[in-house]
Short mmCIF file of N, CA and C and ligand atoms in Angstrom, two decimals:
data_model
loop_
_atom_site.label_atom_id
_atom_site.label_comp_id
_atom_site.label_asym_id
_atom_site.label_seq_id
_atom_site.Cartn_x
_atom_site.Cartn_y
_atom_site.Cartn_z
N MET A 1 26.69 132.81 87.04
CA MET A 1 27.22 133.46 85.83
C MET A 1 27.89 134.78 86.17
N GLY A 2 27.22 135.57 87.01
CA GLY A 2 27.79 136.86 87.40
C GLY A 2 29.11 136.68 88.10
N GLU A 3 29.20 135.66 88.97
CA GLU A 3 30.45 135.42 89.71
C GLU A 3 31.55 134.93 88.78
N LEU A 4 31.17 134.00 87.88
CA LEU A 4 32.14 133.47 86.92
C LEU A 4 32.77 134.62 86.13
N LEU A 5 31.92 135.52 85.64
CA LEU A 5 32.40 136.63 84.82
C LEU A 5 33.33 137.54 85.62
N SER A 6 32.93 137.88 86.84
CA SER A 6 33.76 138.81 87.61
C SER A 6 35.07 138.14 88.03
N GLU A 7 35.04 136.84 88.34
CA GLU A 7 36.28 136.13 88.69
C GLU A 7 37.21 136.06 87.48
N LEU A 8 36.64 135.81 86.29
CA LEU A 8 37.46 135.73 85.07
C LEU A 8 38.09 137.08 84.76
N ILE A 9 37.31 138.14 84.92
CA ILE A 9 37.85 139.48 84.64
C ILE A 9 39.01 139.78 85.59
N LYS A 10 38.84 139.43 86.87
CA LYS A 10 39.93 139.65 87.84
C LYS A 10 41.19 138.87 87.43
N LEU A 11 40.99 137.61 87.01
CA LEU A 11 42.13 136.80 86.60
C LEU A 11 42.82 137.39 85.37
N LEU A 12 42.02 137.84 84.40
CA LEU A 12 42.61 138.42 83.19
C LEU A 12 43.39 139.70 83.55
N MET A 13 42.87 140.44 84.52
CA MET A 13 43.58 141.67 84.96
C MET A 13 44.89 141.33 85.66
N ILE A 14 44.88 140.24 86.43
CA ILE A 14 46.12 139.81 87.12
C ILE A 14 47.18 139.42 86.08
N TYR A 15 46.75 138.75 85.00
CA TYR A 15 47.69 138.25 83.99
C TYR A 15 48.03 139.28 82.92
N LEU A 16 47.27 140.37 82.85
CA LEU A 16 47.49 141.34 81.77
C LEU A 16 48.93 141.86 81.71
N PRO A 17 49.53 142.27 82.85
CA PRO A 17 50.93 142.73 82.78
C PRO A 17 51.87 141.65 82.24
N ALA A 18 51.66 140.39 82.65
CA ALA A 18 52.51 139.29 82.17
C ALA A 18 52.36 139.12 80.66
N MET A 19 51.13 139.28 80.16
CA MET A 19 50.92 139.16 78.71
C MET A 19 51.64 140.26 77.96
N VAL A 20 51.56 141.48 78.51
CA VAL A 20 52.23 142.62 77.88
C VAL A 20 53.75 142.44 77.96
N ALA A 21 54.25 141.99 79.12
CA ALA A 21 55.69 141.77 79.29
C ALA A 21 56.20 140.74 78.28
N ASN A 22 55.39 139.73 78.05
CA ASN A 22 55.79 138.68 77.12
C ASN A 22 55.78 139.15 75.67
N ALA A 23 54.84 140.04 75.35
CA ALA A 23 54.67 140.45 73.95
C ALA A 23 55.62 141.58 73.56
N SER A 24 55.99 142.46 74.50
CA SER A 24 56.71 143.67 74.10
C SER A 24 58.10 143.45 73.49
N PRO A 25 58.88 142.41 73.90
CA PRO A 25 60.21 142.27 73.29
C PRO A 25 60.18 142.00 71.79
N VAL A 26 59.02 141.64 71.25
CA VAL A 26 58.90 141.36 69.82
C VAL A 26 59.30 142.57 68.98
N PHE A 27 59.14 143.77 69.56
CA PHE A 27 59.46 144.98 68.80
C PHE A 27 60.97 145.18 68.63
N LEU A 28 61.76 144.41 69.39
CA LEU A 28 63.21 144.52 69.27
C LEU A 28 63.69 143.65 68.12
N LYS A 29 64.63 144.18 67.35
CA LYS A 29 65.16 143.35 66.28
C LYS A 29 66.45 142.66 66.73
N LYS A 30 67.27 143.36 67.49
CA LYS A 30 68.43 142.69 68.06
C LYS A 30 68.84 143.37 69.37
N GLY A 31 69.71 142.70 70.08
CA GLY A 31 70.16 143.23 71.36
C GLY A 31 71.27 142.36 71.90
N THR A 32 71.62 142.59 73.17
CA THR A 32 72.67 141.81 73.79
C THR A 32 72.07 140.52 74.34
N PRO A 33 72.53 139.36 73.83
CA PRO A 33 71.96 138.10 74.32
C PRO A 33 72.16 137.94 75.83
N VAL A 34 71.14 137.42 76.51
CA VAL A 34 71.22 137.18 77.95
C VAL A 34 72.39 136.23 78.24
N ASP A 35 72.62 135.27 77.35
CA ASP A 35 73.72 134.31 77.56
C ASP A 35 75.06 134.82 77.02
N PHE A 36 75.07 136.09 76.55
CA PHE A 36 76.28 136.70 75.99
C PHE A 36 76.93 135.83 74.91
N GLY A 37 76.12 135.03 74.23
CA GLY A 37 76.65 134.21 73.14
C GLY A 37 77.34 132.94 73.60
N LYS A 38 77.30 132.68 74.91
CA LYS A 38 78.05 131.52 75.43
C LYS A 38 77.35 130.19 75.13
N LEU A 39 78.17 129.13 75.08
CA LEU A 39 77.67 127.78 74.80
C LEU A 39 77.52 126.99 76.09
N PHE A 40 76.57 126.06 76.08
CA PHE A 40 76.38 125.14 77.20
C PHE A 40 77.31 123.95 77.01
N ILE A 41 77.35 123.01 77.99
CA ILE A 41 78.28 121.88 77.90
C ILE A 41 78.00 120.98 76.70
N ASP A 42 76.78 121.07 76.13
CA ASP A 42 76.46 120.25 74.95
C ASP A 42 76.92 120.91 73.65
N GLY A 43 77.60 122.07 73.77
CA GLY A 43 78.13 122.73 72.58
C GLY A 43 77.11 123.63 71.88
N ARG A 44 75.88 123.65 72.39
CA ARG A 44 74.87 124.54 71.81
C ARG A 44 74.73 125.77 72.69
N ARG A 45 74.10 126.82 72.12
CA ARG A 45 73.90 128.05 72.89
C ARG A 45 73.11 127.78 74.17
N ILE A 46 73.40 128.51 75.24
CA ILE A 46 72.66 128.35 76.50
C ILE A 46 71.19 128.73 76.26
N LEU A 47 70.97 129.94 75.71
CA LEU A 47 69.60 130.41 75.45
C LEU A 47 69.38 130.79 73.99
N GLY A 48 70.39 131.36 73.36
CA GLY A 48 70.25 131.78 71.97
C GLY A 48 70.00 133.28 71.84
N ASP A 49 70.07 133.76 70.58
CA ASP A 49 69.97 135.20 70.30
C ASP A 49 68.57 135.77 70.50
N GLY A 50 67.57 134.89 70.67
CA GLY A 50 66.19 135.36 70.84
C GLY A 50 65.87 135.85 72.25
N LYS A 51 66.79 135.71 73.18
CA LYS A 51 66.58 136.20 74.55
C LYS A 51 67.63 137.26 74.85
N THR A 52 67.18 138.52 74.91
CA THR A 52 68.13 139.63 75.10
C THR A 52 67.84 140.38 76.40
N TRP A 53 68.88 141.07 76.89
CA TRP A 53 68.73 141.93 78.08
C TRP A 53 67.75 143.06 77.79
N GLU A 54 67.83 143.58 76.57
CA GLU A 54 66.92 144.66 76.18
C GLU A 54 65.47 144.17 76.24
N GLY A 55 65.26 142.91 75.80
CA GLY A 55 63.92 142.32 75.84
C GLY A 55 63.42 142.19 77.27
N LEU A 56 64.29 141.76 78.16
CA LEU A 56 63.91 141.63 79.57
C LEU A 56 63.52 142.99 80.16
N LEU A 57 64.36 144.00 79.89
CA LEU A 57 64.09 145.33 80.45
C LEU A 57 62.82 145.92 79.87
N LEU A 58 62.65 145.77 78.55
CA LEU A 58 61.45 146.31 77.90
C LEU A 58 60.19 145.62 78.44
N GLY A 59 60.26 144.30 78.58
CA GLY A 59 59.13 143.54 79.09
C GLY A 59 58.77 143.95 80.51
N LEU A 60 59.80 144.12 81.35
CA LEU A 60 59.54 144.53 82.75
C LEU A 60 58.97 145.94 82.80
N TRP A 61 59.49 146.81 81.94
CA TRP A 61 59.05 148.20 81.91
C TRP A 61 57.58 148.29 81.47
N PHE A 62 57.25 147.63 80.37
CA PHE A 62 55.87 147.68 79.85
C PHE A 62 54.92 146.95 80.79
N GLY A 63 55.33 145.75 81.24
CA GLY A 63 54.49 144.99 82.17
C GLY A 63 54.28 145.77 83.47
N GLY A 64 55.35 146.40 83.96
CA GLY A 64 55.27 147.19 85.19
C GLY A 64 54.36 148.39 85.02
N THR A 65 54.39 149.00 83.85
CA THR A 65 53.51 150.15 83.59
C THR A 65 52.04 149.74 83.62
N VAL A 66 51.75 148.60 83.03
CA VAL A 66 50.37 148.09 83.04
C VAL A 66 49.96 147.75 84.47
N ALA A 67 50.87 147.11 85.23
CA ALA A 67 50.57 146.74 86.61
C ALA A 67 50.30 147.99 87.45
N LEU A 68 51.11 149.02 87.25
CA LEU A 68 50.93 150.28 87.98
C LEU A 68 49.58 150.92 87.62
N SER A 69 49.25 150.90 86.33
CA SER A 69 47.98 151.48 85.89
C SER A 69 46.79 150.76 86.51
N LEU A 70 46.88 149.42 86.59
CA LEU A 70 45.78 148.64 87.18
C LEU A 70 45.63 148.98 88.66
N TRP A 71 46.75 149.17 89.35
CA TRP A 71 46.71 149.55 90.77
C TRP A 71 46.01 150.91 90.93
N LEU A 72 46.41 151.87 90.08
CA LEU A 72 45.83 153.21 90.18
C LEU A 72 44.34 153.18 89.85
N LEU A 73 43.96 152.33 88.88
CA LEU A 73 42.55 152.26 88.47
C LEU A 73 41.67 151.61 89.53
N THR A 74 42.24 150.59 90.23
CA THR A 74 41.41 149.79 91.14
C THR A 74 41.67 150.11 92.61
N SER A 75 42.77 150.82 92.90
CA SER A 75 43.24 151.06 94.28
C SER A 75 43.57 149.76 95.01
N ASP A 76 43.75 148.68 94.25
CA ASP A 76 44.08 147.38 94.85
C ASP A 76 45.56 147.08 94.55
N LEU A 77 46.37 147.15 95.61
CA LEU A 77 47.83 146.99 95.46
C LEU A 77 48.21 145.63 94.87
N ASP A 78 47.37 144.62 95.11
CA ASP A 78 47.65 143.28 94.57
C ASP A 78 47.90 143.31 93.06
N TYR A 79 47.18 144.16 92.35
CA TYR A 79 47.34 144.21 90.89
C TYR A 79 48.74 144.69 90.52
N PHE A 80 49.32 145.54 91.36
CA PHE A 80 50.68 146.01 91.09
C PHE A 80 51.70 144.93 91.46
N VAL A 81 51.56 144.39 92.68
CA VAL A 81 52.53 143.41 93.17
C VAL A 81 52.53 142.16 92.29
N TYR A 82 51.35 141.57 92.13
CA TYR A 82 51.28 140.34 91.33
C TYR A 82 51.52 140.62 89.84
N GLY A 83 51.13 141.79 89.39
CA GLY A 83 51.38 142.15 87.99
C GLY A 83 52.87 142.22 87.69
N LEU A 84 53.60 142.84 88.63
CA LEU A 84 55.05 142.97 88.45
C LEU A 84 55.72 141.58 88.53
N VAL A 85 55.31 140.81 89.54
CA VAL A 85 55.86 139.46 89.72
C VAL A 85 55.49 138.57 88.53
N GLY A 86 54.26 138.73 88.04
CA GLY A 86 53.81 137.96 86.88
C GLY A 86 54.61 138.32 85.63
N SER A 87 54.93 139.60 85.48
CA SER A 87 55.74 140.03 84.33
C SER A 87 57.11 139.37 84.37
N LEU A 88 57.74 139.41 85.55
CA LEU A 88 59.05 138.78 85.71
C LEU A 88 58.94 137.27 85.46
N GLY A 89 57.91 136.64 86.03
CA GLY A 89 57.71 135.20 85.84
C GLY A 89 57.52 134.83 84.38
N ALA A 90 56.78 135.67 83.65
CA ALA A 90 56.54 135.40 82.23
C ALA A 90 57.85 135.40 81.46
N LEU A 91 58.70 136.40 81.75
CA LEU A 91 59.98 136.51 81.04
C LEU A 91 60.93 135.37 81.42
N LEU A 92 60.90 134.97 82.71
CA LEU A 92 61.76 133.87 83.16
C LEU A 92 61.27 132.54 82.58
N GLY A 93 59.95 132.35 82.55
CA GLY A 93 59.37 131.12 81.97
C GLY A 93 59.75 130.99 80.50
N ASP A 94 59.66 132.11 79.79
CA ASP A 94 60.04 132.15 78.38
C ASP A 94 61.51 131.73 78.21
N MET A 95 62.38 132.22 79.10
CA MET A 95 63.82 131.87 79.02
C MET A 95 64.05 130.41 79.38
N LEU A 96 63.31 129.93 80.39
CA LEU A 96 63.46 128.52 80.79
C LEU A 96 63.16 127.60 79.60
N PHE A 97 62.09 127.91 78.86
CA PHE A 97 61.74 127.06 77.73
C PHE A 97 62.70 127.23 76.56
N SER A 98 63.31 128.42 76.42
CA SER A 98 64.35 128.57 75.40
C SER A 98 65.54 127.68 75.76
N PHE A 99 65.87 127.63 77.04
CA PHE A 99 66.95 126.76 77.51
C PHE A 99 66.63 125.31 77.14
N ILE A 100 65.40 124.88 77.41
CA ILE A 100 64.99 123.51 77.09
C ILE A 100 65.04 123.27 75.57
N LYS A 101 64.56 124.27 74.79
CA LYS A 101 64.57 124.12 73.33
C LYS A 101 65.99 123.94 72.80
N ARG A 102 66.92 124.72 73.33
CA ARG A 102 68.32 124.57 72.88
C ARG A 102 68.87 123.19 73.24
N ARG A 103 68.50 122.67 74.41
CA ARG A 103 68.97 121.33 74.82
C ARG A 103 68.39 120.25 73.90
N LEU A 104 67.20 120.53 73.33
CA LEU A 104 66.58 119.58 72.39
C LEU A 104 67.16 119.75 70.99
N GLY A 105 68.09 120.70 70.83
CA GLY A 105 68.71 120.91 69.53
C GLY A 105 67.92 121.80 68.59
N LEU A 106 66.90 122.50 69.13
CA LEU A 106 66.09 123.39 68.30
C LEU A 106 66.75 124.77 68.21
N GLU A 107 66.87 125.30 66.98
CA GLU A 107 67.47 126.62 66.78
C GLU A 107 66.52 127.70 67.25
N ARG A 108 67.05 128.90 67.44
CA ARG A 108 66.24 130.05 67.81
C ARG A 108 65.06 130.21 66.82
N GLY A 109 63.87 130.35 67.39
CA GLY A 109 62.69 130.58 66.57
C GLY A 109 61.99 129.31 66.12
N ALA A 110 62.67 128.16 66.26
CA ALA A 110 62.03 126.89 65.87
C ALA A 110 60.85 126.63 66.82
N PRO A 111 59.76 126.08 66.28
CA PRO A 111 58.59 125.88 67.13
C PRO A 111 58.73 124.67 68.05
N LEU A 112 58.20 124.80 69.27
CA LEU A 112 58.03 123.66 70.17
C LEU A 112 56.58 123.76 70.68
N PRO A 113 55.67 123.04 69.99
CA PRO A 113 54.25 123.16 70.31
C PRO A 113 53.98 122.97 71.80
N LEU A 114 53.01 123.68 72.29
CA LEU A 114 52.62 123.75 73.70
C LEU A 114 53.59 124.60 74.51
N ALA A 115 54.90 124.29 74.44
CA ALA A 115 55.87 125.08 75.20
C ALA A 115 55.80 126.55 74.76
N ASP A 116 55.79 126.80 73.43
CA ASP A 116 55.77 128.18 72.92
C ASP A 116 54.50 128.92 73.33
N GLN A 117 53.42 128.19 73.52
CA GLN A 117 52.14 128.84 73.85
C GLN A 117 51.97 129.00 75.37
N LEU A 118 52.59 128.11 76.13
CA LEU A 118 52.34 128.08 77.58
C LEU A 118 53.46 128.66 78.42
N ASP A 119 54.66 128.82 77.82
CA ASP A 119 55.84 129.20 78.62
C ASP A 119 55.61 130.40 79.54
N PHE A 120 55.13 131.49 78.97
CA PHE A 120 54.99 132.71 79.78
C PHE A 120 53.87 132.56 80.81
N PHE A 121 52.81 131.85 80.43
CA PHE A 121 51.68 131.67 81.35
C PHE A 121 52.09 130.83 82.56
N LEU A 122 52.81 129.75 82.30
CA LEU A 122 53.28 128.89 83.39
C LEU A 122 54.29 129.63 84.27
N GLY A 123 55.19 130.38 83.64
CA GLY A 123 56.19 131.13 84.39
C GLY A 123 55.54 132.17 85.29
N ALA A 124 54.57 132.91 84.73
CA ALA A 124 53.87 133.94 85.52
C ALA A 124 53.12 133.29 86.68
N THR A 125 52.44 132.19 86.40
CA THR A 125 51.67 131.50 87.44
C THR A 125 52.58 131.01 88.56
N ALA A 126 53.69 130.37 88.18
CA ALA A 126 54.61 129.79 89.17
C ALA A 126 55.14 130.88 90.11
N LEU A 127 55.57 132.01 89.53
CA LEU A 127 56.17 133.04 90.40
C LEU A 127 55.10 133.73 91.26
N MET A 128 53.91 133.95 90.70
CA MET A 128 52.85 134.57 91.51
C MET A 128 52.43 133.64 92.64
N MET A 129 52.37 132.34 92.35
CA MET A 129 51.98 131.39 93.39
C MET A 129 53.07 131.27 94.46
N ALA A 130 54.34 131.39 94.03
CA ALA A 130 55.44 131.36 94.99
C ALA A 130 55.32 132.53 95.97
N LEU A 131 54.68 133.62 95.52
CA LEU A 131 54.48 134.78 96.39
C LEU A 131 53.13 134.75 97.10
N GLY A 132 52.46 133.61 97.08
CA GLY A 132 51.25 133.47 97.88
C GLY A 132 49.94 133.60 97.14
N TRP A 133 50.02 133.83 95.82
CA TRP A 133 48.77 133.94 95.04
C TRP A 133 48.12 132.57 94.91
N ARG A 134 46.82 132.49 95.16
CA ARG A 134 46.11 131.21 95.10
C ARG A 134 44.83 131.34 94.26
N PRO A 135 44.93 131.09 92.94
CA PRO A 135 43.72 131.18 92.11
C PRO A 135 42.83 129.95 92.32
N LYS A 136 41.53 130.13 92.07
CA LYS A 136 40.63 128.97 92.11
C LYS A 136 40.83 128.16 90.83
N MET A 137 41.11 126.87 91.02
CA MET A 137 41.50 125.99 89.91
C MET A 137 40.59 126.08 88.69
N GLU A 138 39.27 126.00 88.88
CA GLU A 138 38.37 125.94 87.73
C GLU A 138 38.39 127.26 86.95
N TYR A 139 38.44 128.39 87.67
CA TYR A 139 38.50 129.69 86.98
C TYR A 139 39.86 129.84 86.29
N TRP A 140 40.90 129.34 86.96
CA TRP A 140 42.26 129.47 86.42
C TRP A 140 42.39 128.76 85.07
N ILE A 141 41.77 127.57 84.96
CA ILE A 141 41.84 126.82 83.70
C ILE A 141 41.14 127.58 82.58
N ILE A 142 39.95 128.12 82.87
CA ILE A 142 39.22 128.88 81.85
C ILE A 142 40.02 130.12 81.44
N ALA A 143 40.56 130.83 82.44
CA ALA A 143 41.36 132.02 82.14
C ALA A 143 42.58 131.64 81.30
N GLY A 144 43.21 130.50 81.63
CA GLY A 144 44.38 130.04 80.89
C GLY A 144 44.07 129.80 79.42
N VAL A 145 42.92 129.19 79.16
CA VAL A 145 42.51 128.93 77.77
C VAL A 145 42.33 130.26 77.03
N ILE A 146 41.69 131.22 77.68
CA ILE A 146 41.46 132.53 77.05
C ILE A 146 42.81 133.23 76.79
N ILE A 147 43.69 133.21 77.79
CA ILE A 147 44.98 133.92 77.69
C ILE A 147 45.85 133.29 76.60
N VAL A 148 45.92 131.97 76.57
CA VAL A 148 46.72 131.31 75.54
C VAL A 148 46.11 131.57 74.15
N GLY A 149 44.79 131.60 74.08
CA GLY A 149 44.11 131.93 72.82
C GLY A 149 44.45 133.34 72.35
N LEU A 150 44.45 134.29 73.27
CA LEU A 150 44.81 135.67 72.94
C LEU A 150 46.26 135.74 72.46
N HIS A 151 47.13 134.99 73.14
CA HIS A 151 48.55 134.97 72.81
C HIS A 151 48.78 134.44 71.39
N VAL A 152 48.10 133.34 71.06
CA VAL A 152 48.23 132.74 69.72
C VAL A 152 47.72 133.74 68.66
N THR A 153 46.59 134.38 68.95
CA THR A 153 46.02 135.36 68.01
C THR A 153 46.96 136.55 67.84
N ALA A 154 47.51 137.05 68.96
CA ALA A 154 48.42 138.20 68.90
C ALA A 154 49.66 137.86 68.07
N ASN A 155 50.17 136.63 68.22
CA ASN A 155 51.35 136.23 67.45
C ASN A 155 51.05 136.18 65.96
N ARG A 156 49.84 135.72 65.62
CA ARG A 156 49.46 135.67 64.20
C ARG A 156 49.36 137.07 63.62
N ILE A 157 48.79 137.99 64.41
CA ILE A 157 48.67 139.38 63.95
C ILE A 157 50.07 140.00 63.81
N ALA A 158 50.95 139.73 64.79
CA ALA A 158 52.32 140.26 64.73
C ALA A 158 53.03 139.73 63.49
N TYR A 159 52.74 138.48 63.11
CA TYR A 159 53.34 137.88 61.91
C TYR A 159 52.81 138.57 60.66
N MET A 160 51.49 138.81 60.63
CA MET A 160 50.90 139.47 59.46
C MET A 160 51.41 140.90 59.31
N LEU A 161 51.71 141.55 60.45
CA LEU A 161 52.23 142.92 60.43
C LEU A 161 53.74 142.93 60.21
N LYS A 162 54.32 141.73 60.01
CA LYS A 162 55.75 141.55 59.77
C LYS A 162 56.60 141.96 60.99
N LEU A 163 56.01 141.95 62.18
CA LEU A 163 56.78 142.18 63.40
C LEU A 163 57.52 140.91 63.77
N LYS A 164 56.92 139.77 63.40
CA LYS A 164 57.53 138.47 63.67
C LYS A 164 57.77 137.73 62.37
N ASP A 165 58.84 136.92 62.34
CA ASP A 165 59.16 136.16 61.13
C ASP A 165 58.36 134.87 61.04
N VAL A 166 57.83 134.42 62.16
CA VAL A 166 57.07 133.17 62.19
C VAL A 166 55.74 133.43 62.91
N PRO A 167 54.68 132.66 62.55
CA PRO A 167 53.37 132.93 63.16
C PRO A 167 53.17 132.35 64.55
N TRP A 168 54.22 131.71 65.19
CA TRP A 168 54.05 131.17 66.54
C TRP A 168 54.86 131.95 67.56
N1 CTP B 1 62.91 138.78 72.63
C1 CTP B 1 64.01 139.39 73.23
N2 CTP B 1 64.31 139.15 74.54
C2 CTP B 1 63.55 138.33 75.29
C3 CTP B 1 62.44 137.69 74.70
C4 CTP B 1 62.14 137.93 73.37
O1 CTP B 1 64.71 140.17 72.57
N3 CTP B 1 63.88 138.14 76.58
C5 CTP B 1 62.60 139.08 71.21
C6 CTP B 1 63.53 138.38 70.23
O2 CTP B 1 63.73 139.23 69.12
C7 CTP B 1 62.73 137.15 69.86
C8 CTP B 1 61.32 137.69 69.80
O3 CTP B 1 61.27 138.63 70.88
O4 CTP B 1 63.15 136.60 68.63
C9 CTP B 1 60.24 136.64 69.95
O5 CTP B 1 60.35 135.94 71.19
P1 CTP B 1 60.31 134.35 71.26
O6 CTP B 1 59.33 133.80 70.29
O7 CTP B 1 60.15 133.98 72.68
O8 CTP B 1 61.80 133.97 70.82
P2 CTP B 1 62.36 133.04 69.64
O9 CTP B 1 63.07 133.92 68.67
O10 CTP B 1 61.30 132.14 69.14
O11 CTP B 1 63.47 132.20 70.37
P3 CTP B 1 63.36 130.78 71.12
O12 CTP B 1 63.51 129.73 70.07
O13 CTP B 1 64.48 130.81 72.08
O14 CTP B 1 62.02 130.74 71.81
MG1 MG B 2 59.35 131.82 69.35
K1 K B 3 58.75 131.95 73.66
#
């Protein structure tokens, strides 16, 4: 039990910058679209107005600040390196799924169950693992359930506070 708890806390700390990076662009109301408004070969937007350069910069800045704070608190450089990489991965994963949503003909903000909840988590995991991070599978699954649960709850709160137009 003691080991499970400490491993879970470490995992949540590794993912915390990615969670913050994913959540912070919500405070933006508009910005310059990453795709600059351009259309894909199917005639639909490449990514759509929900993915902006300002959102990417804000997410990296906030996620990076959390990663830096964790490094200073723990003296463990891994929290900074993986935190920063996880933040970038979260934002890229989010964009990858927006690309997929547009290809499916879904407008900006339309829900795609599972994808909307997992995009940033999968993106953060993929990029951190590409840089050599190796979580223990069983702990990773439990941490994933907690993180996705927190994400869903945070989105509902953001909706109630009128920060978001939709609760997902
Ligand atoms: N956002 C942003 N830039 C990003 C990511 C998010 O500006 N790179 C902002 C947008 O205002 C976006 C909001 O955060 O509307 C919520 O993000 P998300 O739910 O991922 O975007 P959606 O509007 O749902 O767009 P999509 O359908 O493409 O997922
Ligand atoms: Mg959305
Ligand atoms: K998303």
